[in-house]
PDB file of C-alpha atoms in Angstrom:
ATOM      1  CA  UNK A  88     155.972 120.162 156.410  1.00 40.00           C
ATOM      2  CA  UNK A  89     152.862 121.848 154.885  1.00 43.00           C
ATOM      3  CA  UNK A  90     155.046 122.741 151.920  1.00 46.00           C
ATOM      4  CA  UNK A  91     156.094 119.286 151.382  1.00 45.00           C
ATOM      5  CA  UNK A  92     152.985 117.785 151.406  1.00 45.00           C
ATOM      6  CA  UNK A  93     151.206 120.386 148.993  1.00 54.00           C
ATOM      7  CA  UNK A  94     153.950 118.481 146.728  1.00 59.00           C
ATOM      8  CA  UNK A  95     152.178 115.312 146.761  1.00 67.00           C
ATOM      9  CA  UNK A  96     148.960 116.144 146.519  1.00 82.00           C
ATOM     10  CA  UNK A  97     146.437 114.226 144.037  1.00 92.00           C
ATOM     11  CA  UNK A  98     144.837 115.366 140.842  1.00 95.00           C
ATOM     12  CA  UNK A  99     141.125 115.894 141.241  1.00 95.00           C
ATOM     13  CA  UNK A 100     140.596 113.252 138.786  1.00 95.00           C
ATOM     14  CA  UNK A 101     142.441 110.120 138.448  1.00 92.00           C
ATOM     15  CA  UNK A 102     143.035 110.070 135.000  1.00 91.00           C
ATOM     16  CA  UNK A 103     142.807 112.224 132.213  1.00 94.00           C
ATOM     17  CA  UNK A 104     140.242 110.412 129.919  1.00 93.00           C
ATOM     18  CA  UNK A 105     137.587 110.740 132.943  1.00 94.00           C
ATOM     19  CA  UNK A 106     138.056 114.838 131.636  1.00 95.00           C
ATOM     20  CA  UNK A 107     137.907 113.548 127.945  1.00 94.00           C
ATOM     21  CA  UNK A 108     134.797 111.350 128.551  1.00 92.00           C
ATOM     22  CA  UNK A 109     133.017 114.071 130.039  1.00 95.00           C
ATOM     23  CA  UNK A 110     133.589 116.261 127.353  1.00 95.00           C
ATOM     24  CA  UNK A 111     132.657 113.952 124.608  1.00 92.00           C
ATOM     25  CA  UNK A 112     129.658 113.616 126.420  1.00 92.00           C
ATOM     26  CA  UNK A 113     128.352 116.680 126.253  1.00 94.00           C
ATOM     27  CA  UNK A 114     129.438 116.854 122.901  1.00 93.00           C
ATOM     28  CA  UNK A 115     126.749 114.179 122.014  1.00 90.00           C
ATOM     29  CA  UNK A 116     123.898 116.027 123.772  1.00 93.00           C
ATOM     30  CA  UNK A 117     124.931 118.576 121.742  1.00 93.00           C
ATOM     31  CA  UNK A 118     125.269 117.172 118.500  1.00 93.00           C
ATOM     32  CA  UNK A 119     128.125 118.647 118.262  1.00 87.00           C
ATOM     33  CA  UNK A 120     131.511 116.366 117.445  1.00 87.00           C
ATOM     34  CA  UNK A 121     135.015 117.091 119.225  1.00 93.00           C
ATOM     35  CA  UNK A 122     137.943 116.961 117.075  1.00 94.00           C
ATOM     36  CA  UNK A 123     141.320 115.926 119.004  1.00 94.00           C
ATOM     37  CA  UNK A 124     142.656 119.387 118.361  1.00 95.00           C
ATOM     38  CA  UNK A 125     140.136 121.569 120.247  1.00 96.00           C
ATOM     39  CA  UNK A 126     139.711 118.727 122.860  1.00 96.00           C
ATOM     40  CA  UNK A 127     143.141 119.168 123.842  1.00 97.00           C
ATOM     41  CA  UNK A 128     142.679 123.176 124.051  1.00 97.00           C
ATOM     42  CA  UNK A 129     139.459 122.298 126.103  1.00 98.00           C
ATOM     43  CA  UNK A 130     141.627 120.053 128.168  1.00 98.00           C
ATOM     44  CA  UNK A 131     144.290 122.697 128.907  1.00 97.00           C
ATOM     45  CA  UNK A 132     142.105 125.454 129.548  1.00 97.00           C
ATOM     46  CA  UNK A 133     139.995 123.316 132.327  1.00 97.00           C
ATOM     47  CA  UNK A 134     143.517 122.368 133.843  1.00 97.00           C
ATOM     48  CA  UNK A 135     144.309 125.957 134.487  1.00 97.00           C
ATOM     49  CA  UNK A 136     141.401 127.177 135.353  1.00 96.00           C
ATOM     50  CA  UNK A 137     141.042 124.393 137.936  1.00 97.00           C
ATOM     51  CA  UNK A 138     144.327 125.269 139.430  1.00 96.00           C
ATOM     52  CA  UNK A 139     143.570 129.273 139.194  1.00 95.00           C
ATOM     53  CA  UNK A 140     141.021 128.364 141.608  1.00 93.00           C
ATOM     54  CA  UNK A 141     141.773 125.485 143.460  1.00 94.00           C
ATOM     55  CA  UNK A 142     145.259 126.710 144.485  1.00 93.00           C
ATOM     56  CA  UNK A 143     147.705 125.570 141.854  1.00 95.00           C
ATOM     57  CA  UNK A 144     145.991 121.812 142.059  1.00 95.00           C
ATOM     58  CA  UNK A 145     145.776 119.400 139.277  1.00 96.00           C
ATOM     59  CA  UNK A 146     142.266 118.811 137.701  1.00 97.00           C
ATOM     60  CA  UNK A 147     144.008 115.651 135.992  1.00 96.00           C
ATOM     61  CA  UNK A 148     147.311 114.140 135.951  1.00 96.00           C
ATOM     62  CA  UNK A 149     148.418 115.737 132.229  1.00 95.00           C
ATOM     63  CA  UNK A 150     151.296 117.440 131.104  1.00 95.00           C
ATOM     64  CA  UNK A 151     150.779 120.424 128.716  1.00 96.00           C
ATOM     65  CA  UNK A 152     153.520 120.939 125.964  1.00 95.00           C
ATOM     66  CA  UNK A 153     153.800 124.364 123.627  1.00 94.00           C
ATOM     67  CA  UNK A 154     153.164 123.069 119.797  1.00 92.00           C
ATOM     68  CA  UNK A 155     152.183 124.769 116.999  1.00 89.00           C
ATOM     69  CA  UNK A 156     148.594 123.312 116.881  1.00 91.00           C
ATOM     70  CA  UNK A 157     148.330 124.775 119.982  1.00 92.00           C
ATOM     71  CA  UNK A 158     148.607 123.290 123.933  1.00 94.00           C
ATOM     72  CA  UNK A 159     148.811 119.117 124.222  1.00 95.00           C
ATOM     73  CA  UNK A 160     149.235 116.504 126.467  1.00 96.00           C
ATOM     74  CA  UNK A 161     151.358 113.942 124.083  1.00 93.00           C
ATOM     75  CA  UNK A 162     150.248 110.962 125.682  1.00 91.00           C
ATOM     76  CA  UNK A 163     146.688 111.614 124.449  1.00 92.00           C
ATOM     77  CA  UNK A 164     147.694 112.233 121.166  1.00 84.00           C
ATOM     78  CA  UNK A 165     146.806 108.893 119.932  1.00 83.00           C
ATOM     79  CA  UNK A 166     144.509 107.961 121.871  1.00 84.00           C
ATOM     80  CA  UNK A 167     142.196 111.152 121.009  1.00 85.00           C
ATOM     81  CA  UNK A 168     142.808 110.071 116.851  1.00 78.00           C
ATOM     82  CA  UNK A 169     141.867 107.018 117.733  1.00 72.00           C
ATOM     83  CA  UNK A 170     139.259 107.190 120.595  1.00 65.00           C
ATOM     84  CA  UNK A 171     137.793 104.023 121.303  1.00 66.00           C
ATOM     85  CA  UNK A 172     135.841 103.106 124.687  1.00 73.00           C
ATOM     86  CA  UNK A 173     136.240 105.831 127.217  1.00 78.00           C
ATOM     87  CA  UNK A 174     135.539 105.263 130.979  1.00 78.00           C
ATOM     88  CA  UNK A 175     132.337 106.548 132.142  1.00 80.00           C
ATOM     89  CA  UNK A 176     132.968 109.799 133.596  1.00 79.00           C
ATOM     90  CA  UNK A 177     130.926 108.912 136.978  1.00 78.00           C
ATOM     91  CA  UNK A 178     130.978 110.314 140.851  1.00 79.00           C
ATOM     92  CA  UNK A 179     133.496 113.079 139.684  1.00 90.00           C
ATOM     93  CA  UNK A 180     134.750 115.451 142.732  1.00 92.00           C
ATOM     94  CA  UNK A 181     131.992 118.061 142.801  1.00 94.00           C
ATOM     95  CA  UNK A 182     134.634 120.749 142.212  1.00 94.00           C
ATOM     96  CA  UNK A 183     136.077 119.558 138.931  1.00 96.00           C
ATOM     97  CA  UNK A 184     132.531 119.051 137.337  1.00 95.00           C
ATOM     98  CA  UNK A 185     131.458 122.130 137.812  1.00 95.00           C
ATOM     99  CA  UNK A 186     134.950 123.267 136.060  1.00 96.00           C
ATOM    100  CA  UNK A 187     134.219 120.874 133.845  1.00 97.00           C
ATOM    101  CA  UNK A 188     130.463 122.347 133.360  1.00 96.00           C
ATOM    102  CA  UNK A 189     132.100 125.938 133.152  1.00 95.00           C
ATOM    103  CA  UNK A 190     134.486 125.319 130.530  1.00 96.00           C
ATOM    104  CA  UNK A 191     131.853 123.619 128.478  1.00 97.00           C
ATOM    105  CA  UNK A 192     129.562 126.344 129.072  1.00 95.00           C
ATOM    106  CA  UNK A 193     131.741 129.053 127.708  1.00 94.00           C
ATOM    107  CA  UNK A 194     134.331 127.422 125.664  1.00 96.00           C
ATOM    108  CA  UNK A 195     131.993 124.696 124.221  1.00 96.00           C
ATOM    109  CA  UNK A 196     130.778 126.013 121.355  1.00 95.00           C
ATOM    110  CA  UNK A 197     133.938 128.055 119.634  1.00 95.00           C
ATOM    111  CA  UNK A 198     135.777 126.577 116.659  1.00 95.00           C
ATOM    112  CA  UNK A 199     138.888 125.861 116.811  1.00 95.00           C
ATOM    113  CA  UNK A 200     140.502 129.267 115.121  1.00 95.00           C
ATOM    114  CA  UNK A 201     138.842 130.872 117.831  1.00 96.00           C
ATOM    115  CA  UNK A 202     139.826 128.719 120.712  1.00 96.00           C
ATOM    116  CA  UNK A 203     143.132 129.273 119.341  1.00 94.00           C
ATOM    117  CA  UNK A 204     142.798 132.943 119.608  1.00 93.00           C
ATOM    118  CA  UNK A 205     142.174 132.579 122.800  1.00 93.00           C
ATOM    119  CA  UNK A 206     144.659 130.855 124.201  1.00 94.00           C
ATOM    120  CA  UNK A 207     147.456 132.816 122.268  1.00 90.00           C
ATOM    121  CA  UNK A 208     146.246 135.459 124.683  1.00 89.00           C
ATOM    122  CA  UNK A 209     147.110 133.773 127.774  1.00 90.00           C
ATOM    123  CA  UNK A 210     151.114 135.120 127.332  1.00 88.00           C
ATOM    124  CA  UNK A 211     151.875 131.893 128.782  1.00 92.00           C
ATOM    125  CA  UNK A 212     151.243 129.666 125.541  1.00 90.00           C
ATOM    126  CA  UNK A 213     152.921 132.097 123.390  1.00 86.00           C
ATOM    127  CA  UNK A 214     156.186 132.535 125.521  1.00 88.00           C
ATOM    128  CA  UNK A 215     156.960 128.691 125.460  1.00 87.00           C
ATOM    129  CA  UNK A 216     156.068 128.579 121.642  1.00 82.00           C
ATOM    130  CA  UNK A 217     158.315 130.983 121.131  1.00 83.00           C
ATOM    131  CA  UNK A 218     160.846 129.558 123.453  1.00 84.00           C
ATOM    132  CA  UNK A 219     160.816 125.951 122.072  1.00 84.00           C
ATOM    133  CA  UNK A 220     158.285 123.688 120.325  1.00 82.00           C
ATOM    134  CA  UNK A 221     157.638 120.902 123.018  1.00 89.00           C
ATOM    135  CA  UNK A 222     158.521 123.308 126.163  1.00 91.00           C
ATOM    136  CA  UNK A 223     156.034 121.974 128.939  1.00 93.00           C
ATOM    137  CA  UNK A 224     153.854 124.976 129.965  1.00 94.00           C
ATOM    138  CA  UNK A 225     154.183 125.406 134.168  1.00 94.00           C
ATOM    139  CA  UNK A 226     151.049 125.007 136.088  1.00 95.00           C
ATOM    140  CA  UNK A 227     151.762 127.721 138.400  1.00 95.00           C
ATOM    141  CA  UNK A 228     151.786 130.608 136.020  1.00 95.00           C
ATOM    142  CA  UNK A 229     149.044 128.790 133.330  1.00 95.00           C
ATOM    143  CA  UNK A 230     147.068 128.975 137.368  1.00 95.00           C
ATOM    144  CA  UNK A 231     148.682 132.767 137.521  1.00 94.00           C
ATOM    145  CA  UNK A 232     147.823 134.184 134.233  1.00 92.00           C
ATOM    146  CA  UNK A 233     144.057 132.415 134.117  1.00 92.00           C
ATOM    147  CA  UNK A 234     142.999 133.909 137.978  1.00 91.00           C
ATOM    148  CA  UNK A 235     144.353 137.415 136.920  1.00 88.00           C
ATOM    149  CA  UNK A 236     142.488 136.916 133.452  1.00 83.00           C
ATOM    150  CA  UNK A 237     139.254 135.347 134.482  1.00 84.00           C
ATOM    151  CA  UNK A 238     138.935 134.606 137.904  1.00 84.00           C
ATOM    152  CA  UNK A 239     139.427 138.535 139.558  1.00 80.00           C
ATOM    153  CA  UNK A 240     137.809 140.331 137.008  1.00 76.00           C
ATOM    154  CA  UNK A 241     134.774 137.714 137.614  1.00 77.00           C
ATOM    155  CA  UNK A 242     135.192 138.352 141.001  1.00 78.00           C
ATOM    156  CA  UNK A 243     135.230 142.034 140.939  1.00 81.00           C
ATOM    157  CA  UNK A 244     132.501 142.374 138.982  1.00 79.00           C
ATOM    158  CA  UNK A 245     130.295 140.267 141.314  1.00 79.00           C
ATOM    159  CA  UNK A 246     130.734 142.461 144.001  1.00 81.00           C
ATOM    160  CA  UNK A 247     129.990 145.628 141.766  1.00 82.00           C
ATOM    161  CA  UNK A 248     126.862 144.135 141.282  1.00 80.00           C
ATOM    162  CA  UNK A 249     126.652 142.828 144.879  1.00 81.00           C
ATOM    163  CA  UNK A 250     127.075 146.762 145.615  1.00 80.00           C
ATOM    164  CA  UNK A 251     124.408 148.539 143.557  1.00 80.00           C
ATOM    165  CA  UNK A 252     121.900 145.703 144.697  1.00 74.00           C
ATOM    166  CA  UNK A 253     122.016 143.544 141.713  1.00 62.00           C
ATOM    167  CA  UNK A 254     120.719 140.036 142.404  1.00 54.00           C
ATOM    168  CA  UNK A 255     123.980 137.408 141.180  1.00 50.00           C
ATOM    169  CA  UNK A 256     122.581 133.908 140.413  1.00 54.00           C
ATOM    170  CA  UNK A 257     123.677 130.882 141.692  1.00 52.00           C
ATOM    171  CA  UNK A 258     126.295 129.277 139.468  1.00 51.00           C
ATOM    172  CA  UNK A 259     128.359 125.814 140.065  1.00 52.00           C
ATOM    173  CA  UNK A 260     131.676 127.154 140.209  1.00 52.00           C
ATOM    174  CA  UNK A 261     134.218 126.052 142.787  1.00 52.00           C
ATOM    175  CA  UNK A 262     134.688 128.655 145.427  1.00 53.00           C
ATOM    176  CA  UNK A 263     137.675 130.762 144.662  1.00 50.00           C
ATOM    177  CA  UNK A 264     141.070 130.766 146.862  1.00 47.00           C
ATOM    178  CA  UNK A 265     142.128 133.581 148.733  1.00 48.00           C
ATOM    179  CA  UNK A 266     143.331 136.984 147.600  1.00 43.00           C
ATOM    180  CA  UNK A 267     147.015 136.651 148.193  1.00 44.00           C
ATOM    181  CA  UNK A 268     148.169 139.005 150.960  1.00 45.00           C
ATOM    182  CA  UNK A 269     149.060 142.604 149.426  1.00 45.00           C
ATOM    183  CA  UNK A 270     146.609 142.569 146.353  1.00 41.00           C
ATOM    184  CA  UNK A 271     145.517 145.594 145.486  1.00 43.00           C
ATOM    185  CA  UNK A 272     141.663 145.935 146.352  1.00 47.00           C
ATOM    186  CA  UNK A 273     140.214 147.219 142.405  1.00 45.00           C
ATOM    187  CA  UNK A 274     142.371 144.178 140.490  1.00 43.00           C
ATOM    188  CA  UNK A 275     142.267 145.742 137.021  1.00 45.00           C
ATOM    189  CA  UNK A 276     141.231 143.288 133.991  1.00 46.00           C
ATOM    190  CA  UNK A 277     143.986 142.411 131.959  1.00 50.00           C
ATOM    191  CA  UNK A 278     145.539 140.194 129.248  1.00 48.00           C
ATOM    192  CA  UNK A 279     146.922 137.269 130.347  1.00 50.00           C
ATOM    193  CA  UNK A 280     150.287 138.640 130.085  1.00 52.00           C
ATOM    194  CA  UNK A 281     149.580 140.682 132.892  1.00 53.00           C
ATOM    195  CA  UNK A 282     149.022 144.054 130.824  1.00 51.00           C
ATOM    196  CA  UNK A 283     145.881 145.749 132.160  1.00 50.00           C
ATOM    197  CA  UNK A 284     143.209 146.629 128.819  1.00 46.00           C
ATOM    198  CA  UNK A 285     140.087 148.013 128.317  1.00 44.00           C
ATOM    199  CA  UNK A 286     138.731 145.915 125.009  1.00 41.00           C
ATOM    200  CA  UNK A 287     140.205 142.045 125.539  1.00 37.00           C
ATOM    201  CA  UNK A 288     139.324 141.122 129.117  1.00 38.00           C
ATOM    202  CA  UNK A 289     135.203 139.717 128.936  1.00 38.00           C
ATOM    203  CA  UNK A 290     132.685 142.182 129.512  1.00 38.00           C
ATOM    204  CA  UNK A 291     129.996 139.320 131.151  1.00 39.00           C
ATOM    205  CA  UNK A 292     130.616 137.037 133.844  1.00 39.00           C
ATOM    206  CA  UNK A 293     132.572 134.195 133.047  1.00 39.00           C
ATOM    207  CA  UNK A 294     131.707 131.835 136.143  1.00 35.00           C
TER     208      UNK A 294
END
């Protein structure tokens, strides 16, 4: 039964413009303008990252389709080149702000080319591209490939500097699910593609 109800559960937000309000938003205090392309890559990065640690729930109800301009949800195509009034992003879920708030904070301020880079990286992307132009990208393994990429490397290094008595400040990210049973303890950093490097995983905390 618990099975078949993790099947219906709902998306932390209720719609996906709530996601692109709040981003255009802090685009403004910023001074800094969105275009539709790196919105969408903002968008898709916030949606795995949600489920990596939320397990494998939606942060909005979109769909996420391999292009070559990168990940989209189609059904904001349009409405992103032609963004009119957007609902006021108000009393969000505590939990998807602060992804929100963490996206922004390290994502917010690449370029596109760059945000692109990154995302090629995720072995996820890249395998659907490569598979077929429009192939919807599975929210399981964008969830997978994200926690084994940012979330356990964040995680381990925490506790490194939990051990030699660093103080860790507080930060507003969502707590992290479980280790699944039979993890190794020392999770090395790796792509994520799953190959363990020295050089591409991040060297400061992400969350």
């Amino acid at each position: 039964m618990s099975d078949e109800l993790e099947q219906f559960r709902t998306p932390a937000l209720k719609n996906s413009l709530l996601a692109v309000a709040w981003f255009e938003g802090q685009g403004v205090e910023s001074g800094k303008r969105i275009p539709p392309r790196k919105m969408q890559m903002l968008l898709y990065i916030a949606q795995a990252l949600y489920a990596a640690v939320n397990g494998c729930r939606l942060l909005m109800p979109s769909v996420f389709v391999a292009s070559a301009m990168g990940p989209q949800d189609p059904n904001l195509y349009d409405i992103l080149e032609n963004a009119g009034d957007l609902p006021k992003p108000k009393d969000l879920e505590p939990r998807a702000e602060a992804c929100l708030t963490l996206v922004w904070r390290r994502f917010g301020g690449m370029g596109v080319d760059e945000l692109d880079n990154f995302i090629a990286h995720d072995g996820v992307m890249e395998e659907a591209r490569q598979t077929a132009t429009g192939a919807i990208l599975p929210l399981p393994a964008l969830a997978d490939a994200y926690r084994r990429s940012m979330i356990e490397p964040a995680q381990a290094e925490q506790a490194a500097r939990a051990r030699a008595g660093q103080v860790i400040e507080n930060t507003p990210i969502p707590e992290p699910i479980p280790e699944q049973e039979g993890l190794p303890e020392n999770v090395p950093r790796m792509t994520m593609g799953g190959k363990p490097v020295k050089r591409w995983a991040p060297k400061r905390r992400v969350y």
